[in-house]
Coordinates of C-alpha atoms and ligand atoms in Angstrom, one line a residue:
X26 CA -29.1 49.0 -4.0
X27 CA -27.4 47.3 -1.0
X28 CA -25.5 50.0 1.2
X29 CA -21.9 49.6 2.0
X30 CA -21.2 47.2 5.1
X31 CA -24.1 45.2 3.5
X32 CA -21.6 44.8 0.5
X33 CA -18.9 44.2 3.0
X34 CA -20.7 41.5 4.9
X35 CA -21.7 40.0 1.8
X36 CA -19.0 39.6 0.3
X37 CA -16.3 38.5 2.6
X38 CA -19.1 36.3 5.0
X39 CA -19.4 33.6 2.7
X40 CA -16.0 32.8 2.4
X41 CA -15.4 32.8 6.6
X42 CA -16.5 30.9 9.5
X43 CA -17.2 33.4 11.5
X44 CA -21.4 34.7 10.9
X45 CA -20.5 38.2 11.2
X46 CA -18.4 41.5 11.4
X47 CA -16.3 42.2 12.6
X48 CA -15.4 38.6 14.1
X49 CA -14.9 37.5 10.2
X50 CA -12.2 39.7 9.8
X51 CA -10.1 38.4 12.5
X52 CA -9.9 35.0 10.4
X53 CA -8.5 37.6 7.7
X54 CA -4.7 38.3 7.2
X55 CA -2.6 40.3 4.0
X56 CA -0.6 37.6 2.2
X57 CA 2.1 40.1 1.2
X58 CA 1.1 39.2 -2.4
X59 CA -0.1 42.3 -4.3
X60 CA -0.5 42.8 -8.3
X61 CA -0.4 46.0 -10.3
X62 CA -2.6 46.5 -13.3
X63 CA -1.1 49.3 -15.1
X64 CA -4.5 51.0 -15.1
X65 CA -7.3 52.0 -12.9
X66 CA -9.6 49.4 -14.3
X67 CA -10.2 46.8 -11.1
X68 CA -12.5 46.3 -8.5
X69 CA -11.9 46.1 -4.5
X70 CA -14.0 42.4 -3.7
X71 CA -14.7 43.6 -0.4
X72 CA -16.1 47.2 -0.9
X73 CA -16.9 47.1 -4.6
X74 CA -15.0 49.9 -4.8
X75 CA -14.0 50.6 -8.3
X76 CA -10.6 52.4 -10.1
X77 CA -7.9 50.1 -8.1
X78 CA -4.8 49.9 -10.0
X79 CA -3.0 47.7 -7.4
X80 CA -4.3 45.3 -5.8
X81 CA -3.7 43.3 -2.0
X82 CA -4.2 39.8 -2.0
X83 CA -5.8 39.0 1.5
X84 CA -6.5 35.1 2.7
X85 CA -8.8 33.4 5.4
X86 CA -6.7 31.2 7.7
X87 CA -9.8 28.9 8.3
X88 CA -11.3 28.7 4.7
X89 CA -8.3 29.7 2.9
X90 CA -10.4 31.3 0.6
X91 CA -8.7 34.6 -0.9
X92 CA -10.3 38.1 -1.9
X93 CA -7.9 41.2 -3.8
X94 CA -8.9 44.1 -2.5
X95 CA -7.5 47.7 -2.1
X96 CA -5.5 49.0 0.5
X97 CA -7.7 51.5 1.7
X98 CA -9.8 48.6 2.8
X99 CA -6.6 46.8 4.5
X100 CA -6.7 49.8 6.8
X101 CA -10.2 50.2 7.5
X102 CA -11.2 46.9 8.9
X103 CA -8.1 46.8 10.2
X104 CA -6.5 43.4 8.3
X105 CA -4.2 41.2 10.3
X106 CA -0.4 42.6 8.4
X107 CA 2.7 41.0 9.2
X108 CA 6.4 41.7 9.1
X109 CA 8.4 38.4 9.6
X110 CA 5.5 36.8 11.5
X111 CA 5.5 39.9 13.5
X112 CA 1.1 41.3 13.2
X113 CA 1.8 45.3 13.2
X114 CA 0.3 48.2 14.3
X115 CA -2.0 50.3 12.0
X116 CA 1.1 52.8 11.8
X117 CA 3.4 49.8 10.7
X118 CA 0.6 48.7 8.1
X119 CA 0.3 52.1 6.6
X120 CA 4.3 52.3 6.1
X121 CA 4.4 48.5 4.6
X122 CA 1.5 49.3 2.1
X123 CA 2.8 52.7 0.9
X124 CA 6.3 50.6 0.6
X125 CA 4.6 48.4 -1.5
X126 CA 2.8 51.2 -3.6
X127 CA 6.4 52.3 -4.2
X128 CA 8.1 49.4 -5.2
X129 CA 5.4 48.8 -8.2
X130 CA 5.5 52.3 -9.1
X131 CA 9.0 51.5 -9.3
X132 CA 9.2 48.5 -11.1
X133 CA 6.4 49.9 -13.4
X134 CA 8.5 52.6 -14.2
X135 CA 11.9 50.3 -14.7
X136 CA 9.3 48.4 -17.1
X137 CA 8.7 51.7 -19.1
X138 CA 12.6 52.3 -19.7
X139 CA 12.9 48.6 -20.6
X140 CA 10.3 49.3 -23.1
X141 CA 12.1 52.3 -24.6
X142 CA 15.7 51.1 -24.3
X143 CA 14.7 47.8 -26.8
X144 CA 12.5 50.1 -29.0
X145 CA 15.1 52.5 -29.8
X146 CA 18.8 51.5 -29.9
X147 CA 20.5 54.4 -27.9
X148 CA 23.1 54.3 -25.7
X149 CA 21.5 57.4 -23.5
X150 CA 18.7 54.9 -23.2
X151 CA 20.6 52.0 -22.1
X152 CA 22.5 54.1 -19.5
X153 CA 19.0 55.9 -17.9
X154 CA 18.0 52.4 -17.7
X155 CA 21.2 51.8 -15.2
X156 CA 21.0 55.4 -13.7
X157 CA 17.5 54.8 -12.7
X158 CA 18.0 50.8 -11.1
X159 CA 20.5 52.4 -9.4
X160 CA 20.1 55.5 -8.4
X161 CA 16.0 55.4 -8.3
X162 CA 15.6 58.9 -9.8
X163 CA 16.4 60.6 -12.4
X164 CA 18.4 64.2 -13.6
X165 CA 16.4 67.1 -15.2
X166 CA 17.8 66.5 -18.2
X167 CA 17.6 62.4 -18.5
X168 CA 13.9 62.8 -17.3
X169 CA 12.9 65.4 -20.2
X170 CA 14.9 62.9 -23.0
X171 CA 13.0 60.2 -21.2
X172 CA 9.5 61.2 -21.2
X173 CA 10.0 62.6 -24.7
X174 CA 11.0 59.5 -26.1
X175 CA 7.9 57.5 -23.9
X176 CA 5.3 59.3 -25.3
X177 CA 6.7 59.4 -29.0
X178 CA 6.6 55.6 -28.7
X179 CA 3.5 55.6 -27.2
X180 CA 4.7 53.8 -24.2
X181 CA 2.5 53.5 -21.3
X182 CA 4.0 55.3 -18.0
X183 CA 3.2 57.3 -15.4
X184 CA 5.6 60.8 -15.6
X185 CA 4.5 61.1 -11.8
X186 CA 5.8 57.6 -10.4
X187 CA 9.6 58.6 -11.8
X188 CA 11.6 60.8 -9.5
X189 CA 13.6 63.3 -10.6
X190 CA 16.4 64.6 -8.2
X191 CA 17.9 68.5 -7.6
X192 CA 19.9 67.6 -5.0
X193 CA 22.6 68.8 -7.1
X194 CA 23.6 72.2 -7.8
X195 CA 24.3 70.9 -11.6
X196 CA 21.0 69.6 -11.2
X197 CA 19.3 73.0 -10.0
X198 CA 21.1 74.5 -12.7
X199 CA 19.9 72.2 -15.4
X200 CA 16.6 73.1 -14.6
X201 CA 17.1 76.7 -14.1
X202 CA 18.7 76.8 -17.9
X203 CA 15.5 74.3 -19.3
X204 CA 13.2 75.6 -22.1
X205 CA 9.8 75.7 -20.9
X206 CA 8.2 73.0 -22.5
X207 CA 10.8 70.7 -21.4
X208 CA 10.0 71.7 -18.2
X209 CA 6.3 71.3 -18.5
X210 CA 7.0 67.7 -20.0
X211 CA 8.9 67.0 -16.9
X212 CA 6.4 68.9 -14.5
X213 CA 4.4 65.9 -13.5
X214 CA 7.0 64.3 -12.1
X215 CA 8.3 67.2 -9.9
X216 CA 7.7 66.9 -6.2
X217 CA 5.7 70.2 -4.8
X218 CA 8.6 71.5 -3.8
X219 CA 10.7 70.8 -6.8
X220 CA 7.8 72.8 -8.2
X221 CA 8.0 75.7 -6.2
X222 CA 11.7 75.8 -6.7
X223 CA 11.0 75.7 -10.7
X224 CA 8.9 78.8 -9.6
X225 CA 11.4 81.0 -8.3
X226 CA 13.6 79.9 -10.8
X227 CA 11.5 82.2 -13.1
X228 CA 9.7 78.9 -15.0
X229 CA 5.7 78.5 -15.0
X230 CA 3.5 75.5 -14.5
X231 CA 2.2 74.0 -17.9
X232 CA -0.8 75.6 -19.0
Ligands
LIG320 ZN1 -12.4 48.1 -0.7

């Protein structure tokens, strides 16, 4: 079995002018492009690492050849990242990449909804569609009607990539006044804090 930067070398060498790391990866930059697969099923092409669910499509300037890789790996040998033709700094690259994490854990979400909102002909549904493009989370008690209906449809989502706000005292209340298993069904998508807060409020974690 070949070892790690042997898998590295081999696999991103042949498609640069440069012979070797790390001058290969200089030819290397992130082409903004990125694809999410809905499940942890791909494969980074530089590392070989495997479980990706999103994926960063990185080019070579000089061979234009192209590789999709994880972010991890964007970070780690340090990929050329720009911002309007401006390279940035590994701080700058972190932000960008979680960004664009978000946005298709977003937009996967909006997806879900969609999903729902044609399956089931419900004004509630139609409006949490709206809520969430606009506001980008959702209330206590939109997110329990929400999940409920997902996974009676069988719809693919991920409860944790939905946000669910209690900025509001309403909100807080809502929560405080939920049965427990709506609360458990919304517990994944809780924040730590939203957790602890549930917590105090006298609720328990799902078993
Ligand atoms: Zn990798």
């Amino acid at each position: 079995m070949s070892t790690y930067p042997q898998r590295v070398a081999d696999n991103i060498l042949p498609l640069s002018q440069a012979e070797t790391l790390p001058e290969a990866f200089g030819e290397w930059y992130f082409t903004g492009i990125t694809e999410d697969h809905e499940q942890a099923i791909e494969e980074c092409e530089l590392c070989n690492q495997e479980q990706l669910r999103y994926h960063f499509k990185i080019k070579n300037k000089n061979t234009h050849k192209h590789l999709w890789i994880g972010s991890q790996c964007i970070i780690k040998f340090k990929v050329a990242v720009f911002e309007d033709d401006r390279l940035l700094d590994e701080k700058e690259t972190k932000k960008k990449l979680n960004s664009l994490i978000k946005k298709m854990r977003f937009t996967s979400c909006m997806n879900a909804l969609r999903q729902l909102a044609q399956k089931e002909n419900h004004n509630i549904l139609d409006n949490a569609l709206d809520f969430y493009q606009k506001n980008k989370y959702l209330t206590p008690k939109l997110s329990f009607v929400i999940f409920w209906r997902l996974k009676s449809h069988g719809i693919d989502h991920s409860p944790s990539f939905f946000k669910v706000s209690l900025k509001r005292d309403k909100y807080k209340n809502d929560l405080r006044e939920m049965e427990p298993h709506r609360v458990h069904l919304i517990w994944p998508a809780l924040t730590s804090s939203q957790r602890k807060l549930a917590l105090s409020m006298g609720h328990s974690a799902p078993p």
